[in-house]
Amino acid sequence: KIINEGNTSNQRQKQNNRPISTENSRNKRKRSQPNPRELISPSGHKVLVGRNRRDNEAICFQLSRPNDIWMHSRGCPGAHVLLCVRRGSPEVTDEDLQFAADLAVFYSDARTERRAEVTTAEPKHITKPRGAPPGAVTLRQEGKTLVGRPENVPDELKEAREQSGGAWDEMGDRKLGTRAKNKKRTASIEKETKQRRREEAREKNKRRKQKQEDDRMSGFD
């Protein structure tokens, strides 16, 4: 009986562990699945915005369809944005394109700028370089270049960014973000450098004139 009880106890332990293992596996699979932000454009098109590299990768190669429009803020790191244009959906308007372009800039390192260029492309022209990390892509052909204005995104997105330490205050005004701070710091350094060079040039010119004067006076000796 003792042996049987021991076996029964072991079996119960295995049974108790089995659901936990299954639940952990499910949670792990859930975490590995893409979970981009989903927004709706003025005409009713779904717009996907990547939260991380995994989402960006999925937007390019799993979630996109041939008629969709891919966007990314030009020249800086940022989220991949997908304006979904599916069969039976309304015609894409300029307002839809502007909405998605604003999001591309807002969710990028250019979000503290008043405006920034946005690259567009058809999904079929997006390629993955060999050995590149998740979310890193190249374009065989670019589409129309748009201009995004991050201050025009919905207020709830600014509030969410503010809560997470973003670049907007409660009045909807732009804070001084990292990129803007760097620009200001760089301009200050350049100004100081120019001023120092001017002073060095004036000092050098003064020494040269003094030497010429000394040489001239020594000629009278």
mmCIF file of C-alpha atoms in Angstrom:
data_model
loop_
_atom_site.group_PDB
_atom_site.id
_atom_site.type_symbol
_atom_site.label_atom_id
_atom_site.label_comp_id
_atom_site.label_asym_id
_atom_site.label_seq_id
_atom_site.Cartn_x
_atom_site.Cartn_y
_atom_site.Cartn_z
ATOM 1 C CA LYS A 1 0.000 0.000 0.000
ATOM 2 C CA ILE A 2 2.791 2.396 0.820
ATOM 3 C CA ILE A 3 4.369 1.793 -2.561
ATOM 4 C CA ASN A 4 1.030 2.335 -4.280
ATOM 5 C CA GLU A 5 0.429 5.531 -2.312
ATOM 6 C CA GLY A 6 3.850 6.742 -3.311
ATOM 7 C CA ASN A 7 3.098 6.033 -6.954
ATOM 8 C CA THR A 8 -0.274 7.723 -6.668
ATOM 9 C CA SER A 9 1.349 10.755 -5.075
ATOM 10 C CA ASN A 10 3.885 10.963 -7.879
ATOM 11 C CA GLN A 11 1.153 10.668 -10.472
ATOM 12 C CA ARG A 12 -0.809 13.447 -8.796
ATOM 13 C CA GLN A 13 2.304 15.618 -8.704
ATOM 14 C CA LYS A 14 2.852 15.078 -12.427
ATOM 15 C CA GLN A 15 -0.794 15.869 -13.120
ATOM 16 C CA ASN A 16 -0.525 19.052 -11.055
ATOM 17 C CA ASN A 17 2.616 20.107 -12.896
ATOM 18 C CA ARG A 18 1.232 19.410 -16.353
ATOM 19 C CA PRO A 19 -1.282 22.299 -16.493
ATOM 20 C CA ILE A 20 1.324 24.722 -15.115
ATOM 21 C CA SER A 21 3.772 23.732 -17.839
ATOM 22 C CA THR A 22 1.074 24.087 -20.475
ATOM 23 C CA GLU A 23 0.064 27.490 -19.128
ATOM 24 C CA ASN A 24 3.681 28.681 -19.144
ATOM 25 C CA SER A 25 4.048 27.523 -22.728
ATOM 26 C CA ARG A 26 0.907 29.373 -23.731
ATOM 27 C CA ASN A 27 2.076 32.537 -22.009
ATOM 28 C CA LYS A 28 5.434 32.258 -23.719
ATOM 29 C CA ARG A 29 3.793 31.824 -27.127
ATOM 30 C CA LYS A 30 1.498 34.760 -26.383
ATOM 31 C CA ARG A 31 4.445 36.987 -25.522
ATOM 32 C CA SER A 32 6.232 35.972 -28.719
ATOM 33 C CA GLN A 33 3.246 36.905 -30.899
ATOM 34 C CA PRO A 34 3.236 40.364 -32.473
ATOM 35 C CA ASN A 35 1.060 42.940 -30.730
ATOM 36 C CA PRO A 36 1.231 46.225 -32.671
ATOM 37 C CA ARG A 37 -0.904 49.224 -31.817
ATOM 38 C CA GLU A 38 -4.128 49.367 -33.812
ATOM 39 C CA LEU A 39 -5.663 52.693 -34.749
ATOM 40 C CA ILE A 40 -8.342 53.758 -37.214
ATOM 41 C CA SER A 41 -7.739 56.358 -39.926
ATOM 42 C CA PRO A 42 -10.304 59.090 -40.778
ATOM 43 C CA SER A 43 -11.805 56.918 -43.536
ATOM 44 C CA GLY A 44 -11.943 53.798 -41.400
ATOM 45 C CA HIS A 45 -8.724 52.017 -42.423
ATOM 46 C CA LYS A 46 -6.852 50.039 -39.801
ATOM 47 C CA VAL A 47 -3.379 51.426 -39.063
ATOM 48 C CA LEU A 48 -0.804 49.201 -37.364
ATOM 49 C CA VAL A 49 2.118 50.697 -35.430
ATOM 50 C CA GLY A 50 4.955 48.512 -34.163
ATOM 51 C CA ARG A 51 5.735 48.597 -30.446
ATOM 52 C CA ASN A 52 9.080 46.819 -30.769
ATOM 53 C CA ARG A 53 11.350 45.030 -33.232
ATOM 54 C CA ARG A 54 9.199 41.910 -33.214
ATOM 55 C CA ASP A 55 6.133 43.936 -34.167
ATOM 56 C CA ASN A 56 8.060 45.809 -36.858
ATOM 57 C CA GLU A 57 9.217 42.519 -38.348
ATOM 58 C CA ALA A 58 5.678 41.126 -38.331
ATOM 59 C CA ILE A 59 4.234 44.281 -39.905
ATOM 60 C CA CYS A 60 6.619 43.937 -42.830
ATOM 61 C CA PHE A 61 6.452 40.204 -43.500
ATOM 62 C CA GLN A 62 3.424 38.679 -41.752
ATOM 63 C CA LEU A 63 0.644 41.224 -41.358
ATOM 64 C CA SER A 64 1.060 43.250 -44.547
ATOM 65 C CA ARG A 65 -0.929 42.642 -47.742
ATOM 66 C CA PRO A 66 -0.115 43.689 -51.325
ATOM 67 C CA ASN A 67 -2.277 46.831 -51.332
ATOM 68 C CA ASP A 68 -1.148 48.117 -47.932
ATOM 69 C CA ILE A 69 1.082 51.158 -47.531
ATOM 70 C CA TRP A 70 4.168 50.854 -45.319
ATOM 71 C CA MET A 71 5.671 53.954 -43.676
ATOM 72 C CA HIS A 72 8.729 54.860 -41.611
ATOM 73 C CA SER A 73 10.194 58.140 -40.410
ATOM 74 C CA ARG A 74 13.146 58.890 -42.656
ATOM 75 C CA GLY A 75 16.698 58.947 -41.354
ATOM 76 C CA CYS A 76 16.093 57.917 -37.737
ATOM 77 C CA PRO A 77 14.984 54.919 -35.662
ATOM 78 C CA GLY A 78 11.245 54.510 -35.294
ATOM 79 C CA ALA A 79 8.206 52.282 -35.490
ATOM 80 C CA HIS A 80 7.065 50.655 -38.699
ATOM 81 C CA VAL A 81 3.577 51.833 -39.653
ATOM 82 C CA LEU A 82 1.160 49.999 -41.927
ATOM 83 C CA LEU A 83 -1.906 51.613 -43.477
ATOM 84 C CA CYS A 84 -4.089 48.594 -44.232
ATOM 85 C CA VAL A 85 -5.880 48.769 -47.571
ATOM 86 C CA ARG A 86 -7.940 45.604 -47.900
ATOM 87 C CA ARG A 87 -10.517 44.369 -50.399
ATOM 88 C CA GLY A 88 -13.799 46.212 -49.996
ATOM 89 C CA SER A 89 -12.316 48.967 -47.847
ATOM 90 C CA PRO A 90 -12.906 52.659 -48.679
ATOM 91 C CA GLU A 91 -10.584 54.513 -51.002
ATOM 92 C CA VAL A 92 -7.507 55.896 -49.285
ATOM 93 C CA THR A 93 -7.671 59.669 -48.869
ATOM 94 C CA ASP A 94 -5.002 62.293 -48.243
ATOM 95 C CA GLU A 95 -6.299 62.482 -44.665
ATOM 96 C CA ASP A 96 -5.609 58.761 -44.194
ATOM 97 C CA LEU A 97 -2.077 59.123 -45.509
ATOM 98 C CA GLN A 98 -1.443 62.167 -43.321
ATOM 99 C CA PHE A 99 -2.816 60.358 -40.270
ATOM 100 C CA ALA A 100 -0.427 57.438 -40.768
ATOM 101 C CA ALA A 101 2.524 59.722 -41.582
ATOM 102 C CA ASP A 102 1.938 61.693 -38.374
ATOM 103 C CA LEU A 103 2.008 58.438 -36.422
ATOM 104 C CA ALA A 104 5.255 57.360 -38.110
ATOM 105 C CA VAL A 105 6.971 60.545 -36.944
ATOM 106 C CA PHE A 106 5.346 60.574 -33.504
ATOM 107 C CA TYR A 107 6.592 57.043 -32.797
ATOM 108 C CA SER A 108 10.165 57.782 -33.856
ATOM 109 C CA ASP A 109 13.211 59.709 -32.669
ATOM 110 C CA ALA A 110 11.926 62.658 -34.715
ATOM 111 C CA ARG A 111 8.827 63.084 -32.530
ATOM 112 C CA THR A 112 10.172 66.318 -31.009
ATOM 113 C CA GLU A 113 10.412 67.933 -34.453
ATOM 114 C CA ARG A 114 7.638 70.096 -35.897
ATOM 115 C CA ARG A 115 7.712 68.096 -39.113
ATOM 116 C CA ALA A 116 9.753 65.286 -40.615
ATOM 117 C CA GLU A 117 9.874 63.313 -43.835
ATOM 118 C CA VAL A 118 8.268 59.876 -43.991
ATOM 119 C CA THR A 119 9.281 57.124 -46.391
ATOM 120 C CA THR A 120 6.533 54.990 -47.925
ATOM 121 C CA ALA A 121 6.694 51.712 -49.820
ATOM 122 C CA GLU A 122 4.623 48.815 -51.058
ATOM 123 C CA PRO A 123 5.120 45.673 -48.957
ATOM 124 C CA LYS A 124 6.416 43.755 -51.981
ATOM 125 C CA HIS A 125 9.430 46.081 -52.120
ATOM 126 C CA ILE A 126 10.463 45.426 -48.490
ATOM 127 C CA THR A 127 13.327 42.972 -48.112
ATOM 128 C CA LYS A 128 15.237 41.492 -45.210
ATOM 129 C CA PRO A 129 19.062 41.719 -45.367
ATOM 130 C CA ARG A 130 20.810 38.476 -44.552
ATOM 131 C CA GLY A 131 21.849 38.385 -40.917
ATOM 132 C CA ALA A 132 20.045 41.628 -40.055
ATOM 133 C CA PRO A 133 18.358 41.921 -36.630
ATOM 134 C CA PRO A 134 14.548 41.842 -36.301
ATOM 135 C CA GLY A 135 12.876 44.930 -37.720
ATOM 136 C CA ALA A 136 15.816 45.892 -39.949
ATOM 137 C CA VAL A 137 14.759 46.047 -43.601
ATOM 138 C CA THR A 138 15.779 47.513 -46.927
ATOM 139 C CA LEU A 139 13.609 48.853 -49.752
ATOM 140 C CA ARG A 140 13.991 47.896 -53.390
ATOM 141 C CA GLN A 141 11.790 50.821 -54.364
ATOM 142 C CA GLU A 142 10.394 53.741 -52.381
ATOM 143 C CA GLY A 143 7.011 55.304 -52.826
ATOM 144 C CA LYS A 144 5.917 58.889 -52.357
ATOM 145 C CA THR A 145 7.655 60.859 -49.615
ATOM 146 C CA LEU A 146 5.238 62.331 -47.078
ATOM 147 C CA VAL A 147 5.682 64.899 -44.331
ATOM 148 C CA GLY A 148 4.515 63.909 -40.866
ATOM 149 C CA ARG A 149 3.546 66.347 -38.120
ATOM 150 C CA PRO A 150 3.647 64.642 -34.727
ATOM 151 C CA GLU A 151 1.697 67.406 -32.975
ATOM 152 C CA ASN A 152 -1.382 66.381 -34.996
ATOM 153 C CA VAL A 153 -1.749 62.886 -33.551
ATOM 154 C CA PRO A 154 -4.788 62.253 -31.298
ATOM 155 C CA ASP A 155 -4.548 63.731 -27.808
ATOM 156 C CA GLU A 156 -4.885 60.332 -26.136
ATOM 157 C CA LEU A 157 -1.635 59.233 -27.775
ATOM 158 C CA LYS A 158 0.139 62.330 -26.458
ATOM 159 C CA GLU A 159 -1.241 61.629 -22.989
ATOM 160 C CA ALA A 160 -0.037 58.027 -23.139
ATOM 161 C CA ARG A 161 3.391 59.228 -24.275
ATOM 162 C CA GLU A 162 3.427 61.795 -21.481
ATOM 163 C CA GLN A 163 2.676 59.140 -18.874
ATOM 164 C CA SER A 164 5.537 57.066 -20.186
ATOM 165 C CA GLY A 165 7.950 60.022 -20.087
ATOM 166 C CA GLY A 166 7.376 61.250 -23.632
ATOM 167 C CA ALA A 167 7.625 64.611 -25.301
ATOM 168 C CA TRP A 168 4.251 66.274 -24.678
ATOM 169 C CA ASP A 169 2.914 68.191 -21.686
ATOM 170 C CA GLU A 170 -0.670 68.376 -20.467
ATOM 171 C CA MET A 171 -1.326 71.462 -22.620
ATOM 172 C CA GLY A 172 -0.414 69.569 -25.776
ATOM 173 C CA ASP A 173 2.761 71.614 -26.237
ATOM 174 C CA ARG A 174 6.016 70.018 -27.278
ATOM 175 C CA LYS A 175 8.645 69.444 -24.640
ATOM 176 C CA LEU A 176 12.327 69.666 -25.377
ATOM 177 C CA GLY A 177 13.156 66.109 -26.389
ATOM 178 C CA THR A 178 16.494 64.390 -26.734
ATOM 179 C CA ARG A 179 17.012 65.296 -30.364
ATOM 180 C CA ALA A 180 16.148 68.959 -29.784
ATOM 181 C CA LYS A 181 18.375 69.057 -26.706
ATOM 182 C CA ASN A 182 21.239 67.626 -28.703
ATOM 183 C CA LYS A 183 20.725 70.253 -31.393
ATOM 184 C CA LYS A 184 20.757 73.041 -28.808
ATOM 185 C CA ARG A 185 23.846 71.630 -27.116
ATOM 186 C CA THR A 186 25.630 71.244 -30.453
ATOM 187 C CA ALA A 187 24.810 74.828 -31.436
ATOM 188 C CA SER A 188 26.147 76.075 -28.105
ATOM 189 C CA ILE A 189 29.390 74.135 -28.524
ATOM 190 C CA GLU A 190 29.843 75.446 -32.064
ATOM 191 C CA LYS A 191 29.290 79.005 -30.847
ATOM 192 C CA GLU A 192 31.878 78.599 -28.088
ATOM 193 C CA THR A 193 34.352 77.059 -30.538
ATOM 194 C CA LYS A 194 33.971 79.943 -32.998
ATOM 195 C CA GLN A 195 34.405 82.476 -30.203
ATOM 196 C CA ARG A 196 37.569 80.743 -28.978
ATOM 197 C CA ARG A 197 39.011 80.646 -32.485
ATOM 198 C CA ARG A 198 38.326 84.353 -32.939
ATOM 199 C CA GLU A 199 40.113 85.149 -29.680
ATOM 200 C CA GLU A 200 43.063 82.958 -30.665
ATOM 201 C CA ALA A 201 43.248 84.685 -34.048
ATOM 202 C CA ARG A 202 43.173 88.123 -32.434
ATOM 203 C CA GLU A 203 45.903 87.110 -29.977
ATOM 204 C CA LYS A 204 48.029 85.685 -32.758
ATOM 205 C CA ASN A 205 47.600 88.830 -34.832
ATOM 206 C CA LYS A 206 48.507 90.959 -31.809
ATOM 207 C CA ARG A 207 51.715 88.964 -31.231
ATOM 208 C CA ARG A 208 52.624 89.266 -34.907
ATOM 209 C CA LYS A 209 52.195 93.039 -34.874
ATOM 210 C CA GLN A 210 54.179 93.299 -31.660
ATOM 211 C CA LYS A 211 56.993 91.281 -33.220
ATOM 212 C CA GLN A 212 56.974 93.522 -36.294
ATOM 213 C CA GLU A 213 57.112 96.583 -34.069
ATOM 214 C CA ASP A 214 59.979 95.098 -32.060
ATOM 215 C CA ASP A 215 61.898 94.306 -35.247
ATOM 216 C CA ARG A 216 61.299 97.810 -36.570
ATOM 217 C CA MET A 217 62.516 99.413 -33.349
ATOM 218 C CA SER A 218 65.598 97.171 -33.241
ATOM 219 C CA GLY A 219 66.552 98.521 -36.675
ATOM 220 C CA PHE A 220 67.116 101.947 -35.158
ATOM 221 C CA ASP A 221 69.636 100.624 -32.624
#
